[in-house]
Coordinates of C-alpha atoms in Angstrom, one line a residue:
Chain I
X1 CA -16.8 -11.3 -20.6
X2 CA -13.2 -10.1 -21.1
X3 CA -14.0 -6.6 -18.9
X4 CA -14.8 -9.8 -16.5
X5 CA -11.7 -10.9 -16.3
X6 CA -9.7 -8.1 -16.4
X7 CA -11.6 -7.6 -12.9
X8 CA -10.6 -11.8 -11.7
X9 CA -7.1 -10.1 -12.8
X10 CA -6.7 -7.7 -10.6
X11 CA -7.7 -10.0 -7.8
X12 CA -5.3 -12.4 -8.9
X13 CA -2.6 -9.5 -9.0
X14 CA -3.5 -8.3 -5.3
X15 CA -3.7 -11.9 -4.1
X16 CA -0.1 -13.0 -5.3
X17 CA 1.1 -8.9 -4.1
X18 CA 2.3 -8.2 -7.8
X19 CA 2.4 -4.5 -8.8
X20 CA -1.0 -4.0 -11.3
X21 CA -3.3 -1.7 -12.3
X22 CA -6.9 -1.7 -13.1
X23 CA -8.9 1.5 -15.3
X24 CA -12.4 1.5 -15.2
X25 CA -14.5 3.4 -17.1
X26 CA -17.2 5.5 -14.3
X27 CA -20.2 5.2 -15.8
X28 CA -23.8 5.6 -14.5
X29 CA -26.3 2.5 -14.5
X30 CA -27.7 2.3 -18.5
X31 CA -25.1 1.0 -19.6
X32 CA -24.6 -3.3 -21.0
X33 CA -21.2 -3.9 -20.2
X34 CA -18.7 -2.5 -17.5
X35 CA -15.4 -1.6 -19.4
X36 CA -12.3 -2.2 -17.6
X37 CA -8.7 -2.6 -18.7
X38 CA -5.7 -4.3 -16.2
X39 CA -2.3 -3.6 -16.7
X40 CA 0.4 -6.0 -14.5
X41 CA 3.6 -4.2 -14.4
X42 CA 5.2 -7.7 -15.9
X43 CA 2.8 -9.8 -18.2
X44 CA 0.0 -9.4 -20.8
X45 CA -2.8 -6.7 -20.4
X46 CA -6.1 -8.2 -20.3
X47 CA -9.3 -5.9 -21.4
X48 CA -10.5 -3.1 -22.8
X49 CA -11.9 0.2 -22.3
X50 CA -13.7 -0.4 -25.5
X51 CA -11.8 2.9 -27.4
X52 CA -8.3 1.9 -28.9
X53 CA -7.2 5.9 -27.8
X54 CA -8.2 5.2 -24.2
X55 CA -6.4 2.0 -24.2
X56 CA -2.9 3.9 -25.5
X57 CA -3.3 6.6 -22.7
X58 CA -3.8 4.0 -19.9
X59 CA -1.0 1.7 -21.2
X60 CA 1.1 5.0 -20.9
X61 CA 0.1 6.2 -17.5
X62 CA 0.5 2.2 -16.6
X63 CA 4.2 2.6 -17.6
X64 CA 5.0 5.7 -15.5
X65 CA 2.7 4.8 -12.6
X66 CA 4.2 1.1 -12.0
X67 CA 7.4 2.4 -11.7
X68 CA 7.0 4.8 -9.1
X69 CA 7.7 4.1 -5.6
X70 CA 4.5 5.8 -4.5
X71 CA 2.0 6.2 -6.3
X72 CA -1.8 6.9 -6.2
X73 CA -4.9 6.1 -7.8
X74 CA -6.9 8.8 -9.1
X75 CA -9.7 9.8 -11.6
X76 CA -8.9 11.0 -15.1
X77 CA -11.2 12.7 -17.8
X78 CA -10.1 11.5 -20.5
X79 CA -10.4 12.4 -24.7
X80 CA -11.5 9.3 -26.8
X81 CA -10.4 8.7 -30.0
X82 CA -13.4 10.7 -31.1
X83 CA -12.5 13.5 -28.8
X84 CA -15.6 12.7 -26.7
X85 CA -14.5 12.4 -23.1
X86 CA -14.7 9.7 -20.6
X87 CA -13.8 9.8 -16.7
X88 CA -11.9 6.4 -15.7
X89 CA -10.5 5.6 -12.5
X90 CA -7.0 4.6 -12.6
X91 CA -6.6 2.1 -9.3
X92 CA -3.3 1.2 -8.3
X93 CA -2.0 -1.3 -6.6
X94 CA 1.4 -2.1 -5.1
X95 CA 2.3 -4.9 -2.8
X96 CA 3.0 -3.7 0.8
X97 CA 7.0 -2.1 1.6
X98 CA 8.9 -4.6 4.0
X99 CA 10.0 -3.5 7.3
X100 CA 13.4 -5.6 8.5
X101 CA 14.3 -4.8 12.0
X102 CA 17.5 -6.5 13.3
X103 CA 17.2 -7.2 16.5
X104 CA 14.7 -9.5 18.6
X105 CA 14.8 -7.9 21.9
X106 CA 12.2 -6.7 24.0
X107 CA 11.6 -3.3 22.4
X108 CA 11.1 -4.5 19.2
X109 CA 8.3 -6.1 20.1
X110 CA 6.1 -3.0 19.3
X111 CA 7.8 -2.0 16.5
X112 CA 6.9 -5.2 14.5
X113 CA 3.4 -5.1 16.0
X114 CA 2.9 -1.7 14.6
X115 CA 4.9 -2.9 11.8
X116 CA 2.2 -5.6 11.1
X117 CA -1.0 -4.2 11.7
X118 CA 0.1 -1.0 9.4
X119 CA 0.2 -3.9 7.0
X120 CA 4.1 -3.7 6.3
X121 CA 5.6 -7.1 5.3
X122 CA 7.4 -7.5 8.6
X123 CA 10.7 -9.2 9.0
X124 CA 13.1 -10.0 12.0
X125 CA 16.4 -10.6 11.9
X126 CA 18.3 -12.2 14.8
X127 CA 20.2 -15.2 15.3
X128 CA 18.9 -16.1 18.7
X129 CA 16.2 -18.7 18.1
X130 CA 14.6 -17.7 21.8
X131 CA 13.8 -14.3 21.2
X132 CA 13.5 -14.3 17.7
X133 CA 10.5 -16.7 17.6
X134 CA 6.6 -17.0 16.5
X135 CA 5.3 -16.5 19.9
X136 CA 7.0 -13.2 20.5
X137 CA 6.4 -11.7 16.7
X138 CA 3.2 -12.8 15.7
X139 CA 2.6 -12.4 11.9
X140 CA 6.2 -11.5 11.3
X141 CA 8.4 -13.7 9.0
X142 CA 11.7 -14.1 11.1
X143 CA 15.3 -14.9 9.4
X144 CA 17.4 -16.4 12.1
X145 CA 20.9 -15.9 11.1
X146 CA 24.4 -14.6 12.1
X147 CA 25.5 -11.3 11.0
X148 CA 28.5 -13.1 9.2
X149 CA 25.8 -15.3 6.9
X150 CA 23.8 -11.7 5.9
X151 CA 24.7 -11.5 2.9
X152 CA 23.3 -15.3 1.9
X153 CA 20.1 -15.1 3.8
X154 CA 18.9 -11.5 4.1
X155 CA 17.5 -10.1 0.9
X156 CA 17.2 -6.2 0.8
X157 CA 15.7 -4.2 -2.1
X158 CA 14.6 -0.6 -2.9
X159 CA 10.9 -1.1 -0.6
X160 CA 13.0 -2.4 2.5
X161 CA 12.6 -0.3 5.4
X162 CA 15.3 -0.9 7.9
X163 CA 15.4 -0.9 11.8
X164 CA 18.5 -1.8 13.6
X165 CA 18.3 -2.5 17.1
X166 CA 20.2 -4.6 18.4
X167 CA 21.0 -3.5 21.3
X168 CA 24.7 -4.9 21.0
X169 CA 27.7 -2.8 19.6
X170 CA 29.7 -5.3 17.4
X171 CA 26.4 -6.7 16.2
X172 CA 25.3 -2.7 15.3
X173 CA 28.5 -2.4 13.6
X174 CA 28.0 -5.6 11.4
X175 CA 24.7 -4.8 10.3
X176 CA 25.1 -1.2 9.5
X177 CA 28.3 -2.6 7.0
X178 CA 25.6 -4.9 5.7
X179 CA 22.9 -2.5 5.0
X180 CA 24.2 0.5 4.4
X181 CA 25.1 -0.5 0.8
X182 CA 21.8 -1.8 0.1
X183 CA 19.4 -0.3 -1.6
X184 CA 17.2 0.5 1.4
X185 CA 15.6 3.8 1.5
X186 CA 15.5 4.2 5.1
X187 CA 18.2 3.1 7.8
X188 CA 16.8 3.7 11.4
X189 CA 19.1 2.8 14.0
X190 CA 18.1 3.0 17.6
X191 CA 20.9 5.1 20.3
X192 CA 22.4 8.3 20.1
X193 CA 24.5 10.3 17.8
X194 CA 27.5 9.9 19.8
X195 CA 27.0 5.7 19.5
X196 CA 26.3 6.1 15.4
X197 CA 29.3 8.1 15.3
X198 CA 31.3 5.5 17.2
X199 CA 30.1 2.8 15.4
X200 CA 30.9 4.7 11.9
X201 CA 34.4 5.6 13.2
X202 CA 35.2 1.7 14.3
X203 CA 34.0 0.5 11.1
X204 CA 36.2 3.2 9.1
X205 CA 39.3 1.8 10.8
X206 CA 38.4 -1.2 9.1
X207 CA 38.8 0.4 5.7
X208 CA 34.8 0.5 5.3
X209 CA 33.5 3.5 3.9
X210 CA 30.6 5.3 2.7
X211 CA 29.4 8.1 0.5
X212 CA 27.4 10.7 1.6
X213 CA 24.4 9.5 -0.2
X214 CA 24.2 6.1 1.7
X215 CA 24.8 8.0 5.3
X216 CA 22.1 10.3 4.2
X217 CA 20.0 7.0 4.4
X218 CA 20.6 6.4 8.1
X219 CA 18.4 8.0 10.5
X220 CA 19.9 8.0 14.1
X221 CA 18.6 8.8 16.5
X222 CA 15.5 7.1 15.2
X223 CA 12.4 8.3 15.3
X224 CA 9.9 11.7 15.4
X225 CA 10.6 14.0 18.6
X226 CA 7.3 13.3 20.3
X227 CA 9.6 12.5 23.5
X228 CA 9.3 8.6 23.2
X229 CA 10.1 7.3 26.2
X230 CA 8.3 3.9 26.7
X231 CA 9.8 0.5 24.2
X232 CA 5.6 1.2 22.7
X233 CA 6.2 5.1 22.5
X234 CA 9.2 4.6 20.9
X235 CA 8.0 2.3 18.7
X236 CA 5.3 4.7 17.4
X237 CA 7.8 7.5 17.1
X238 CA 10.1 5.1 14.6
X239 CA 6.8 4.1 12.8
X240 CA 5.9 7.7 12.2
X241 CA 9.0 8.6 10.9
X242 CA 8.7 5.2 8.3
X243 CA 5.5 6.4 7.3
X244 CA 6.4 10.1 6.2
X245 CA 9.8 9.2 4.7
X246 CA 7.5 6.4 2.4
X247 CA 4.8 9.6 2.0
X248 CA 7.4 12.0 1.2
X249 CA 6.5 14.3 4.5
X250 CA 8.6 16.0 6.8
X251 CA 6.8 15.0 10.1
X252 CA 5.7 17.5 12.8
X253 CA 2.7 19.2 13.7
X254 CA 0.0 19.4 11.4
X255 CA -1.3 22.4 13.4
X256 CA -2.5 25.7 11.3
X257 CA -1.2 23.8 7.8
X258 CA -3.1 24.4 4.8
X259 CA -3.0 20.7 3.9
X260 CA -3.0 17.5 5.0
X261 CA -2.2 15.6 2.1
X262 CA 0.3 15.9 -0.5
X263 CA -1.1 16.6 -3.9
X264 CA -0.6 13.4 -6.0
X265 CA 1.9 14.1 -8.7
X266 CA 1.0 14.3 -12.5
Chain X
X1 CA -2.5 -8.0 5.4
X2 CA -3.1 -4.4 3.6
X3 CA -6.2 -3.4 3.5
X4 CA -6.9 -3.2 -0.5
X5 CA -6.3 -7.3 0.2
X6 CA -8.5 -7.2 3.2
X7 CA -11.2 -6.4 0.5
X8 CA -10.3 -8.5 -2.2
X9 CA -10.0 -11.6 0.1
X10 CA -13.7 -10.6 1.0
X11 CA -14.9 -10.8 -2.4
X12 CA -13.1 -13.5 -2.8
X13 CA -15.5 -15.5 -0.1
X14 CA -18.3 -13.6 -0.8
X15 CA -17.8 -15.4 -4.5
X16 CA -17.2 -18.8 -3.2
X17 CA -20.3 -18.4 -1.0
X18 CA -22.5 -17.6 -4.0
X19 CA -23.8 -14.2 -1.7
X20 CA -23.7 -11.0 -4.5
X21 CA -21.8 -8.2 -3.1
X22 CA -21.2 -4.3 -4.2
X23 CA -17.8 -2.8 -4.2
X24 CA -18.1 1.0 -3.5
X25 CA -14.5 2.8 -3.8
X26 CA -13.5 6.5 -3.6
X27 CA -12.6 7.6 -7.0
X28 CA -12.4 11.3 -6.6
X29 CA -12.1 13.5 -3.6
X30 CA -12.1 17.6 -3.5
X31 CA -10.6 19.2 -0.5
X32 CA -10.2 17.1 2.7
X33 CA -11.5 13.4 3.4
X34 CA -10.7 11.0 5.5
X35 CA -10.1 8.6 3.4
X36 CA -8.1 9.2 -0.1
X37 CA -8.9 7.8 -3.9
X38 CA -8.5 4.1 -3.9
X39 CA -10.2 3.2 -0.5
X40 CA -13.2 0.7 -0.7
X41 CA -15.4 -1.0 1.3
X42 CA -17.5 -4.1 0.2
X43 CA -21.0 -5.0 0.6
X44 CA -22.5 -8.1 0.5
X45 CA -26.6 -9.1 -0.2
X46 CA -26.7 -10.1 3.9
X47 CA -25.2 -6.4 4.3
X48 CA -22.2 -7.5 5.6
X49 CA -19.5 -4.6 5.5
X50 CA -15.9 -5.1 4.8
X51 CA -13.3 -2.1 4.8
X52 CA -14.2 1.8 4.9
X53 CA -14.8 4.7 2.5
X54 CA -14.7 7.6 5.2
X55 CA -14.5 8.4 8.8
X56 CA -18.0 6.9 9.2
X57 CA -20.1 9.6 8.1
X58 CA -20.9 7.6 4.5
X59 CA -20.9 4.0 5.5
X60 CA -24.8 3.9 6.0
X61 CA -25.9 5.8 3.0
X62 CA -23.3 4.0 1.3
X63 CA -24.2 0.5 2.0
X64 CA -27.9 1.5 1.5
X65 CA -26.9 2.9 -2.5
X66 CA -25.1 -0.9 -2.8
X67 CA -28.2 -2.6 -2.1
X68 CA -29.9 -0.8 -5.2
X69 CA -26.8 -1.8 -6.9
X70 CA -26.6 -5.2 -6.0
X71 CA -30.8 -5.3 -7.3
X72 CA -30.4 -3.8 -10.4
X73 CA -26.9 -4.5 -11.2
X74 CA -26.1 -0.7 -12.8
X75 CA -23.5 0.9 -11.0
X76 CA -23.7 4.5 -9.2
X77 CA -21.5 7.0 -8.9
X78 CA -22.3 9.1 -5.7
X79 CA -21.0 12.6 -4.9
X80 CA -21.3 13.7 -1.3
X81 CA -20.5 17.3 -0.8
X82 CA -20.2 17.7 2.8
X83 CA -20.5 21.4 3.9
X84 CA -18.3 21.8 6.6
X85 CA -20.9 23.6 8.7
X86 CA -23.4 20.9 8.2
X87 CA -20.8 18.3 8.8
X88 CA -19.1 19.6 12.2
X89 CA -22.9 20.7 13.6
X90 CA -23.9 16.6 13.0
X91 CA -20.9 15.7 14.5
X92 CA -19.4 13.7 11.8
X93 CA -16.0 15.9 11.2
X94 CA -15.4 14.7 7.7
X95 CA -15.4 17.6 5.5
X96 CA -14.9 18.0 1.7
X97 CA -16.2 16.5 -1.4
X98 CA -15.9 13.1 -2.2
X99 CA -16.8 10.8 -5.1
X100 CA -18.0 7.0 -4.4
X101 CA -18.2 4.9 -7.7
X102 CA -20.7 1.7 -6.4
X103 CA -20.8 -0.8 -8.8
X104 CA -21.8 -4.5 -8.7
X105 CA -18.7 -7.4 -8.0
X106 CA -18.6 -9.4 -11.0
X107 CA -19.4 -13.1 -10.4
X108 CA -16.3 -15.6 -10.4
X109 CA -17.7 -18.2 -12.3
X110 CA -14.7 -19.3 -13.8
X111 CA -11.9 -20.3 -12.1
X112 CA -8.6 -19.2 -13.1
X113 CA -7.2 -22.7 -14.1
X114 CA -10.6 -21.9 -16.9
X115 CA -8.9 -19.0 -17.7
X116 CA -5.4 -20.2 -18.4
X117 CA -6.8 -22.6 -20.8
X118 CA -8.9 -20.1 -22.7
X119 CA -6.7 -18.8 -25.8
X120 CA -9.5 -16.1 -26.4
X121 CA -8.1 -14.2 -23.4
X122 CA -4.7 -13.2 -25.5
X123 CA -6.7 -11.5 -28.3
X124 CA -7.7 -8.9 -26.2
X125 CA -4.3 -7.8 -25.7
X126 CA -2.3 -5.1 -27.2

């Protein structure tokens, strides 16, 4: 009963998009009772895999796993307390990254649709209630806002990717002071590198500046080289690049590689 | 939505409709798949598919293993070597080795307000 609601936890977990993580032992037909263990990354673990050493190694691997930006699930053999080994999957889950793009205009239209049906937690920002509306980005949660009222209505953490596009120079400049401090990992902002180094110059002469680390961040001009040239080409060249800076990959052809995939880390 | 929450929402209504369903995910994969460890795909008793566990060459044999597993209620763990010869010459382009664990969806009977009220659940904790 309690390996059955370890399972209802998990569920719970993936339905309220808590970071969790459910061990199952693999076993084949025979046996009574299914033996499962869930680990949330904040609250009680519920279950058992029916071997107190089992139990340990999980609650370790929990610990590291939780706590990484990405990680993947895998199968482990693992050594019972009675040395006797035991292959458990180790499924993790953790809630979908958020994708902020500032900027309501035309062209951003794409992104967020890609943005939403790659299951990112989608956000606009843009104080025009016109173009920043429901009809325009379905399924995106929109913060209509001035750039001067950021800071009290625009939360950014560590799983924020951000877009800027706003398609407006002072408005650019006012964002970038607003994110570039955050803890964003990724800072895509849409123009060339002659505009980004305008806009960094201008907001210099205001006494603003940055370390290395946080301009490292900022990826401008956005996007893979696939010669985007369309607002929905462009859009999948920005996506791409979000999806192997979350993945850890460099981009490019995959032509003649050996792999595809990254190996997950141990 | 993800797609792990696709899933779980389907089991979800598969639960509330009283249908039994089989949750088959990929739990270990040598060499090249389509899909990687954690993907799943649910199957309900009407055969109604939610989610996939490959590029569409294991769907069908797949499904077929979760009715057995929805009758008996033992779960399976499937290995489908896929030589790549064999593979590309059907047509189906999904290389590699992969593991499928099927295994029956535990039924929902209690609801989680149940739960909360059940002091039992602690014990099992570390």
């Amino acid at each position: 009963m309690y390996q059955k609601l370890a399972f209802d936890a998990w569920l719970s977990c993936i339905k309220e998009e808590k970071e969790g993580l459910l061990a199952t032992v693999l076993q084949q037909g025979g046996e009574a009772e299914e033996r499962r263990l869930f680990i949330p990354k904040e609250g009680q673990p519920i279950g058992t895999l029916g071997d107190t050493g089992l139990d340990l190694q999980i609650k370790d691997l929990a610990n590291q796993k939780l706590h990484e930006s990405n990680p993947k699930s895998e199968t482990l053999t693992l050594k019972k307390a009675d040395k006797e080994e035991e292959s458990v999957f180790i499924d993790v889950y953790i809630p979908p990254l958020t994708l902020m793009i500032f900027g309501a205009g035309h062209d951003a239209i794409p992104v967020a649709k890609y943005g939403v049906s790659l299951g990112f937690k989608t956000v606009v920002v843009d104080q025009r209630s016109f173009y920043n509306s429901e009809e325009r980005f379905p399924g995106t949660e929109r913060i209509v806002t001035e750039t001067a009222k950021f800071s009290e209505e625009v939360l950014i953490d560590s799983r924020t990717y951000v877009i800027v596009m706003n398609h407006h120079l002072e408005r650019d400049q006012e964002t970038l002071k607003f994110v570039l401090p955050s803890k964003a990992p990724y800072i895509g902002v849409l123009g060339p590198r002659s505009r980004r180094i305008r806009m960094l110059e201008a907001i210099e002469k205001e006494g603003v500046r940055f370390e290395e680390e946080q301009l490292e961040r900022m990826y401008s001009p956005v996007g893979l080289d696939i010669g985007a040239v369309t607002s929905e080409e462009i859009a999948i060249s920005i996506l791409a690049e979000i999806i192997a800076v979350k993945n850890g990959h460099k981009g490019g052809f995959l032509q003649n590689s050996a792999r595809i995939h990254q190996l997950a880390k141990s | 939505m993800s797609e792990t929450a696709i899933v779980m929402q389907a089991i979800e209504e598969t639960r509330k409709a009283g249908r039994k369903a089989a949750l088959a995910t990929v739990v270990r994969v040598f060499g090249s798949a389509y899909r990687r460890e954690g993907a799943k795909m649910l199957i309900d008793e009407n055969e109604t598919i939610t989610g996939m566990i490959s590029g569409g060459c294991l769907e069908a044999d797949v499904a077929e293993t979760a009715k057995q597993v929805i009758a008996s209620g033992a779960p399976i763990l499937k290995t489908y070597a896929m030589d790549e010869d064999v593979v590309w010459g059907l047509g189906l382009g999904c290389p590699g080795t992969v593991e499928i664990y099927i295994e029956p969806v535990p039924d929902g009977h209690q609801s989680m307000e149940e739960k909360a009220g059940d002091s039992s659940v602690s014990e099992t904790c570390f």
